[in-house]
Short mmCIF file of C-alpha atoms in Angstrom, two decimals:
data_model
loop_
_atom_site.label_atom_id
_atom_site.label_comp_id
_atom_site.label_asym_id
_atom_site.label_seq_id
_atom_site.Cartn_x
_atom_site.Cartn_y
_atom_site.Cartn_z
CA UNK A 1 -23.22 11.65 -15.57
CA UNK A 2 -20.91 9.32 -13.62
CA UNK A 3 -17.43 8.62 -15.00
CA UNK A 4 -17.09 5.42 -12.98
CA UNK A 5 -17.04 2.07 -14.77
CA UNK A 6 -20.19 -0.05 -14.37
CA UNK A 7 -19.72 -2.67 -11.70
CA UNK A 8 -19.50 -6.38 -12.35
CA UNK A 9 -18.77 -9.27 -10.02
CA UNK A 10 -15.51 -11.18 -9.99
CA UNK A 11 -15.84 -14.80 -11.10
CA UNK A 12 -13.18 -16.01 -8.69
CA UNK A 13 -14.54 -13.98 -5.76
CA UNK A 14 -18.30 -13.92 -6.46
CA UNK A 15 -21.11 -12.32 -4.48
CA UNK A 16 -21.47 -13.76 -0.95
CA UNK A 17 -18.07 -15.46 -1.22
CA UNK A 18 -17.08 -13.25 1.70
CA UNK A 19 -18.61 -10.67 4.01
CA UNK A 20 -16.67 -7.74 2.60
CA UNK A 21 -16.22 -6.22 -0.86
CA UNK A 22 -13.21 -4.67 -2.53
CA UNK A 23 -13.89 -2.60 -5.65
CA UNK A 24 -11.19 -2.41 -8.31
CA UNK A 25 -10.40 0.75 -10.28
CA UNK A 26 -12.24 -0.68 -13.29
CA UNK A 27 -15.39 -1.54 -11.36
CA UNK A 28 -14.98 -5.24 -10.57
CA UNK A 29 -16.36 -6.32 -7.18
CA UNK A 30 -14.38 -8.88 -5.17
CA UNK A 31 -16.10 -10.50 -2.21
CA UNK A 32 -13.78 -11.81 0.49
CA UNK A 33 -13.68 -12.48 4.21
CA UNK A 34 -12.88 -9.59 6.55
CA UNK A 35 -10.99 -12.06 8.69
CA UNK A 36 -8.70 -13.07 5.82
CA UNK A 37 -8.05 -9.44 4.90
CA UNK A 38 -7.05 -8.63 8.47
CA UNK A 39 -5.08 -11.82 9.01
CA UNK A 40 -2.90 -11.54 5.90
CA UNK A 41 -2.41 -7.78 5.62
CA UNK A 42 -1.66 -5.43 8.53
CA UNK A 43 -2.69 -2.55 6.26
CA UNK A 44 -6.15 -3.99 5.64
CA UNK A 45 -6.35 -4.82 9.34
CA UNK A 46 -5.86 -1.17 10.22
CA UNK A 47 -8.33 -0.07 7.57
CA UNK A 48 -11.01 -2.42 8.84
CA UNK A 49 -10.47 -1.52 12.48
CA UNK A 50 -10.16 2.22 12.07
CA UNK A 51 -12.74 3.75 14.40
CA UNK A 52 -14.82 0.59 14.23
CA UNK A 53 -16.99 2.15 11.54
CA UNK A 54 -15.93 -0.01 8.59
CA UNK A 55 -16.35 -3.20 10.57
CA UNK A 56 -19.82 -2.35 11.80
CA UNK A 57 -21.29 -0.46 8.87
CA UNK A 58 -19.47 -0.03 5.59
CA UNK A 59 -19.22 -3.31 3.64
CA UNK A 60 -16.89 -2.22 0.85
CA UNK A 61 -13.76 -0.26 0.01
CA UNK A 62 -12.87 1.35 -3.29
CA UNK A 63 -9.26 0.62 -4.24
CA UNK A 64 -6.91 2.01 -6.87
CA UNK A 65 -5.71 -1.38 -8.13
CA UNK A 66 -7.05 -2.86 -11.37
CA UNK A 67 -9.16 -6.01 -11.43
CA UNK A 68 -6.25 -8.00 -12.85
CA UNK A 69 -3.99 -6.96 -9.98
CA UNK A 70 -6.65 -7.51 -7.32
CA UNK A 71 -7.47 -10.97 -8.66
CA UNK A 72 -3.80 -11.93 -8.46
CA UNK A 73 -3.34 -10.32 -5.06
CA UNK A 74 -6.39 -11.79 -3.31
CA UNK A 75 -5.34 -15.32 -4.22
CA UNK A 76 -2.64 -14.92 -1.57
CA UNK A 77 -5.34 -14.20 1.04
CA UNK A 78 -7.54 -17.20 0.28
CA UNK A 79 -6.03 -20.62 1.14
CA UNK A 80 -8.48 -22.26 -1.28
CA UNK A 81 -7.08 -20.37 -4.27
CA UNK A 82 -3.91 -21.11 -6.20
CA UNK A 83 -1.65 -18.20 -7.22
CA UNK A 84 -2.01 -17.08 -10.81
CA UNK A 85 0.80 -18.07 -13.20
CA UNK A 86 3.69 -15.62 -13.32
CA UNK A 87 3.17 -12.99 -16.00
CA UNK A 88 5.99 -10.50 -16.54
CA UNK A 89 3.52 -7.97 -17.94
CA UNK A 90 1.45 -7.85 -14.75
CA UNK A 91 4.16 -8.61 -12.20
CA UNK A 92 5.15 -5.04 -11.44
CA UNK A 93 1.68 -3.80 -10.34
CA UNK A 94 1.23 -7.01 -8.32
CA UNK A 95 4.50 -6.47 -6.47
CA UNK A 96 3.62 -2.80 -6.00
CA UNK A 97 0.33 -3.75 -4.36
CA UNK A 98 2.10 -6.38 -2.25
CA UNK A 99 4.43 -3.71 -0.94
CA UNK A 100 1.53 -1.32 -0.37
CA UNK A 101 -0.49 -3.84 1.65
CA UNK A 102 2.58 -5.53 3.21
CA UNK A 103 2.03 -9.05 1.87
CA UNK A 104 5.39 -10.81 2.03
CA UNK A 105 4.00 -14.03 0.57
CA UNK A 106 3.66 -12.44 -2.86
CA UNK A 107 7.38 -11.61 -2.98
CA UNK A 108 8.40 -15.05 -1.74
CA UNK A 109 6.21 -16.74 -4.35
CA UNK A 110 7.59 -14.56 -7.14
CA UNK A 111 11.20 -15.19 -6.11
CA UNK A 112 10.60 -18.93 -5.84
CA UNK A 113 8.98 -19.11 -9.28
CA UNK A 114 11.68 -17.10 -11.02
CA UNK A 115 14.64 -19.29 -10.10
CA UNK A 116 15.69 -22.82 -10.91
CA UNK A 117 18.12 -24.38 -8.46
CA UNK A 118 20.36 -27.11 -9.80
CA UNK A 119 21.62 -28.68 -6.58
CA UNK A 120 24.00 -31.03 -8.40
CA UNK A 121 25.86 -28.20 -10.16
CA UNK A 122 25.22 -25.70 -7.34
CA UNK A 123 23.93 -23.20 -9.89
CA UNK A 124 20.82 -21.07 -9.62
CA UNK A 125 19.34 -20.02 -12.95
CA UNK A 126 17.06 -16.98 -13.07
CA UNK A 127 14.31 -16.81 -15.63
CA UNK A 128 14.08 -13.39 -17.35
CA UNK A 129 17.12 -12.19 -15.36
CA UNK A 130 17.01 -8.57 -16.50
CA UNK A 131 13.35 -8.15 -15.55
CA UNK A 132 14.00 -9.87 -12.21
CA UNK A 133 17.03 -7.68 -11.61
CA UNK A 134 15.05 -4.51 -12.30
CA UNK A 135 12.06 -5.52 -10.18
CA UNK A 136 14.12 -6.90 -7.29
CA UNK A 137 16.22 -3.75 -7.10
CA UNK A 138 13.14 -1.53 -7.26
CA UNK A 139 11.40 -3.33 -4.42
CA UNK A 140 14.47 -3.75 -2.22
CA UNK A 141 14.81 -7.52 -2.55
CA UNK A 142 18.55 -7.68 -1.97
CA UNK A 143 19.20 -11.41 -2.34
CA UNK A 144 17.08 -11.66 -5.48
CA UNK A 145 18.87 -8.63 -6.91
CA UNK A 146 22.24 -10.28 -6.29
CA UNK A 147 21.06 -13.62 -7.71
CA UNK A 148 19.79 -11.99 -10.90
CA UNK A 149 22.94 -9.88 -11.13
CA UNK A 150 25.09 -13.01 -10.91
CA UNK A 151 23.15 -14.48 -13.81
CA UNK A 152 23.51 -11.32 -15.89
CA UNK A 153 27.28 -11.20 -15.40
CA UNK A 154 27.72 -14.45 -17.32
CA UNK A 155 24.66 -14.30 -19.59
CA UNK A 156 24.70 -13.72 -23.37
CA UNK A 157 24.28 -10.07 -24.28
CA UNK A 158 20.80 -10.77 -25.68
CA UNK A 159 19.62 -11.19 -22.09
CA UNK A 160 20.68 -7.60 -21.40
CA UNK A 161 18.77 -6.42 -24.45
CA UNK A 162 15.51 -8.16 -23.58
CA UNK A 163 12.49 -5.84 -23.49
CA UNK A 164 11.63 -4.89 -19.91
CA UNK A 165 8.50 -2.97 -18.96
CA UNK A 166 9.78 -1.73 -15.62
CA UNK A 167 12.54 0.65 -14.63
CA UNK A 168 15.52 -0.08 -12.40
CA UNK A 169 17.54 2.05 -10.04
CA UNK A 170 20.37 3.72 -11.97
CA UNK A 171 22.88 2.71 -9.31
CA UNK A 172 22.31 -1.03 -9.72
CA UNK A 173 22.38 -0.78 -13.53
CA UNK A 174 25.74 0.97 -13.28
CA UNK A 175 26.90 -1.79 -10.93
CA UNK A 176 25.88 -4.39 -13.51
CA UNK A 177 27.90 -2.66 -16.21
CA UNK A 178 30.89 -2.19 -13.89
CA UNK A 179 31.02 -5.84 -12.79
CA UNK A 180 30.44 -7.27 -16.26
CA UNK A 181 33.28 -5.21 -17.73
CA UNK A 182 35.52 -6.28 -14.83
CA UNK A 183 34.65 -9.95 -15.50
CA UNK A 184 35.50 -9.51 -19.17
CA UNK A 185 38.82 -7.84 -18.35
CA UNK A 186 39.87 -10.76 -16.12
CA UNK A 187 39.26 -13.15 -18.99
CA UNK A 188 41.19 -10.94 -21.38
CA UNK A 189 44.11 -11.00 -18.94
CA UNK A 190 44.09 -14.80 -19.12
CA UNK A 191 44.10 -14.69 -22.92
CA UNK A 192 47.06 -12.31 -22.76
CA UNK A 193 49.07 -15.01 -21.01
CA UNK A 194 48.49 -17.31 -23.97
CA UNK A 195 49.46 -14.57 -26.42
CA UNK A 196 52.73 -14.00 -24.57
CA UNK A 197 53.51 -17.70 -24.78
CA UNK A 198 52.81 -17.77 -28.51
CA UNK A 199 55.18 -14.88 -29.06
CA UNK A 200 57.91 -16.93 -27.36
CA UNK A 201 57.77 -19.46 -30.18
CA UNK A 202 56.14 -22.73 -31.14
CA UNK A 203 57.13 -26.10 -32.57
CA UNK A 204 53.79 -26.97 -34.16
CA UNK A 205 52.87 -24.47 -36.86
CA UNK A 206 49.47 -25.93 -37.75
CA UNK A 207 48.26 -25.84 -34.20
CA UNK A 208 49.76 -22.38 -33.84
CA UNK A 209 47.35 -21.18 -36.55
CA UNK A 210 44.47 -22.96 -34.80
CA UNK A 211 45.37 -21.30 -31.54
CA UNK A 212 45.56 -17.84 -33.07
CA UNK A 213 42.19 -18.36 -34.74
CA UNK A 214 40.65 -19.60 -31.50
CA UNK A 215 42.03 -16.60 -29.59
CA UNK A 216 40.45 -14.18 -32.04
CA UNK A 217 37.14 -16.05 -31.90
CA UNK A 218 37.26 -16.34 -28.12
CA UNK A 219 37.97 -12.63 -27.66
CA UNK A 220 34.93 -11.70 -29.73
CA UNK A 221 32.63 -14.26 -28.11
CA UNK A 222 33.64 -13.31 -24.58
CA UNK A 223 32.39 -9.79 -25.27
CA UNK A 224 28.98 -11.36 -25.93
CA UNK A 225 29.10 -13.93 -23.12
CA UNK A 226 31.88 -13.66 -20.50
CA UNK A 227 31.51 -17.15 -19.05
CA UNK A 228 33.46 -20.37 -18.58
CA UNK A 229 31.23 -22.06 -21.17
CA UNK A 230 32.42 -19.56 -23.79
CA UNK A 231 36.01 -20.03 -22.69
CA UNK A 232 35.80 -23.82 -22.89
CA UNK A 233 34.16 -23.89 -26.33
CA UNK A 234 36.99 -21.97 -27.91
CA UNK A 235 40.13 -23.45 -26.36
CA UNK A 236 40.11 -27.06 -27.57
CA UNK A 237 42.99 -26.37 -30.00
CA UNK A 238 45.27 -25.09 -27.26
CA UNK A 239 46.19 -28.45 -25.79
CA UNK A 240 46.61 -30.57 -28.93
CA UNK A 241 50.39 -30.34 -28.97
CA UNK A 242 53.23 -28.14 -27.84
CA UNK A 243 51.66 -25.02 -29.28
CA UNK A 244 53.37 -22.69 -26.85
CA UNK A 245 56.83 -22.28 -25.34
CA UNK A 246 58.36 -25.75 -25.55
CA UNK A 247 55.54 -27.82 -24.13
CA UNK A 248 54.75 -25.38 -21.38
CA UNK A 249 52.77 -22.27 -20.55
CA UNK A 250 53.93 -19.64 -18.08
CA UNK A 251 51.25 -18.48 -15.69
CA UNK A 252 52.03 -15.62 -13.35
CA UNK A 253 50.14 -16.64 -10.27
CA UNK A 254 48.16 -14.26 -8.11
CA UNK A 255 48.89 -13.90 -4.38
CA UNK A 256 46.96 -16.43 -2.35
CA UNK A 257 46.45 -18.88 -5.22
CA UNK A 258 49.77 -20.53 -6.04
CA UNK A 259 52.08 -18.27 -4.11
CA UNK A 260 54.22 -15.43 -5.39
CA UNK A 261 56.00 -15.34 -8.74
CA UNK A 262 55.68 -17.36 -11.97
CA UNK A 263 54.70 -21.03 -12.22
CA UNK A 264 55.46 -23.30 -15.19
CA UNK A 265 52.31 -25.17 -16.23
CA UNK A 266 51.10 -27.36 -19.07
CA UNK A 267 47.98 -26.23 -21.00
CA UNK A 268 45.86 -28.81 -19.16
CA UNK A 269 47.12 -27.69 -15.76
CA UNK A 270 46.55 -24.06 -16.66
CA UNK A 271 43.01 -24.63 -17.92
CA UNK A 272 42.07 -26.57 -14.80
CA UNK A 273 43.18 -23.63 -12.67
CA UNK A 274 41.30 -21.18 -14.85
CA UNK A 275 38.20 -23.37 -14.75
CA UNK A 276 38.29 -23.45 -10.97
CA UNK A 277 38.77 -19.68 -10.74
CA UNK A 278 36.10 -18.74 -13.29
CA UNK A 279 33.48 -21.16 -11.96
CA UNK A 280 34.11 -19.87 -8.43
CA UNK A 281 33.49 -16.33 -9.71
CA UNK A 282 30.28 -17.43 -11.43
CA UNK A 283 28.94 -19.12 -8.29
CA UNK A 284 29.69 -16.19 -5.98
CA UNK A 285 26.91 -13.71 -5.30
CA UNK A 286 28.21 -10.28 -6.33
CA UNK A 287 28.15 -7.41 -3.89
CA UNK A 288 25.88 -4.46 -4.54
CA UNK A 289 26.97 -0.87 -4.25
CA UNK A 290 26.86 0.65 -0.78
CA UNK A 291 24.08 3.00 -1.88
CA UNK A 292 21.61 0.16 -2.59
#
């Protein structure tokens, strides 16, 4: 008794649609042109030309991919077919088959569909950034890995807790944790400057309370989302009056920014500098570890 699934014909690639047949692991038959198989995939080209026997005699090949994966994959061979909508549940086996058969178009399509580029704000948003990060790192897509990593460094923590069906290289996950903690520490250092100014005294007690409350709230929220948006939402009270050392904040500049030593700045001046620095960090593509 045969353990193979009974065969049935694909609706998208029906009988006589092409002169060659690919059989999925679950018994679905896909008819497609030999020419298209050879033209798009160097792996299929070698398979079809091996010894000349497949080309002249055998009209089918049994494959290990499921019918769902094959249907999605073969759409990239046929110019008359549109790619299937992106589905995170089936994306991993599709990318695995694309790597196996060396079909670069699948990766380019996936990367294009998973990002939104806001040219006006110069920001690229990644849909499902954790899943993209895991898949891109697994399949060696360096730029996509860095783009998704950039998104995850400023994203709310819920994005890092999203269910993901694939696995990621441990090295890149450690890099994510390392860079996110470093981003958070930089923002804490900025808050420390405000705390030092408060300790120096204030002439507006009501705003002083507001500032202390906003610092506590900001510190907690930055742990969830270390981004400029979080920073901006929680600092409106800081510039209402002379809440810090008489009308001024002291910012110890970093080398290369405002020169060496301390600079005396108003809250507005300070926040504008911080905004520029933080947004520049958020736009920059982070570096991966040397082992990637």
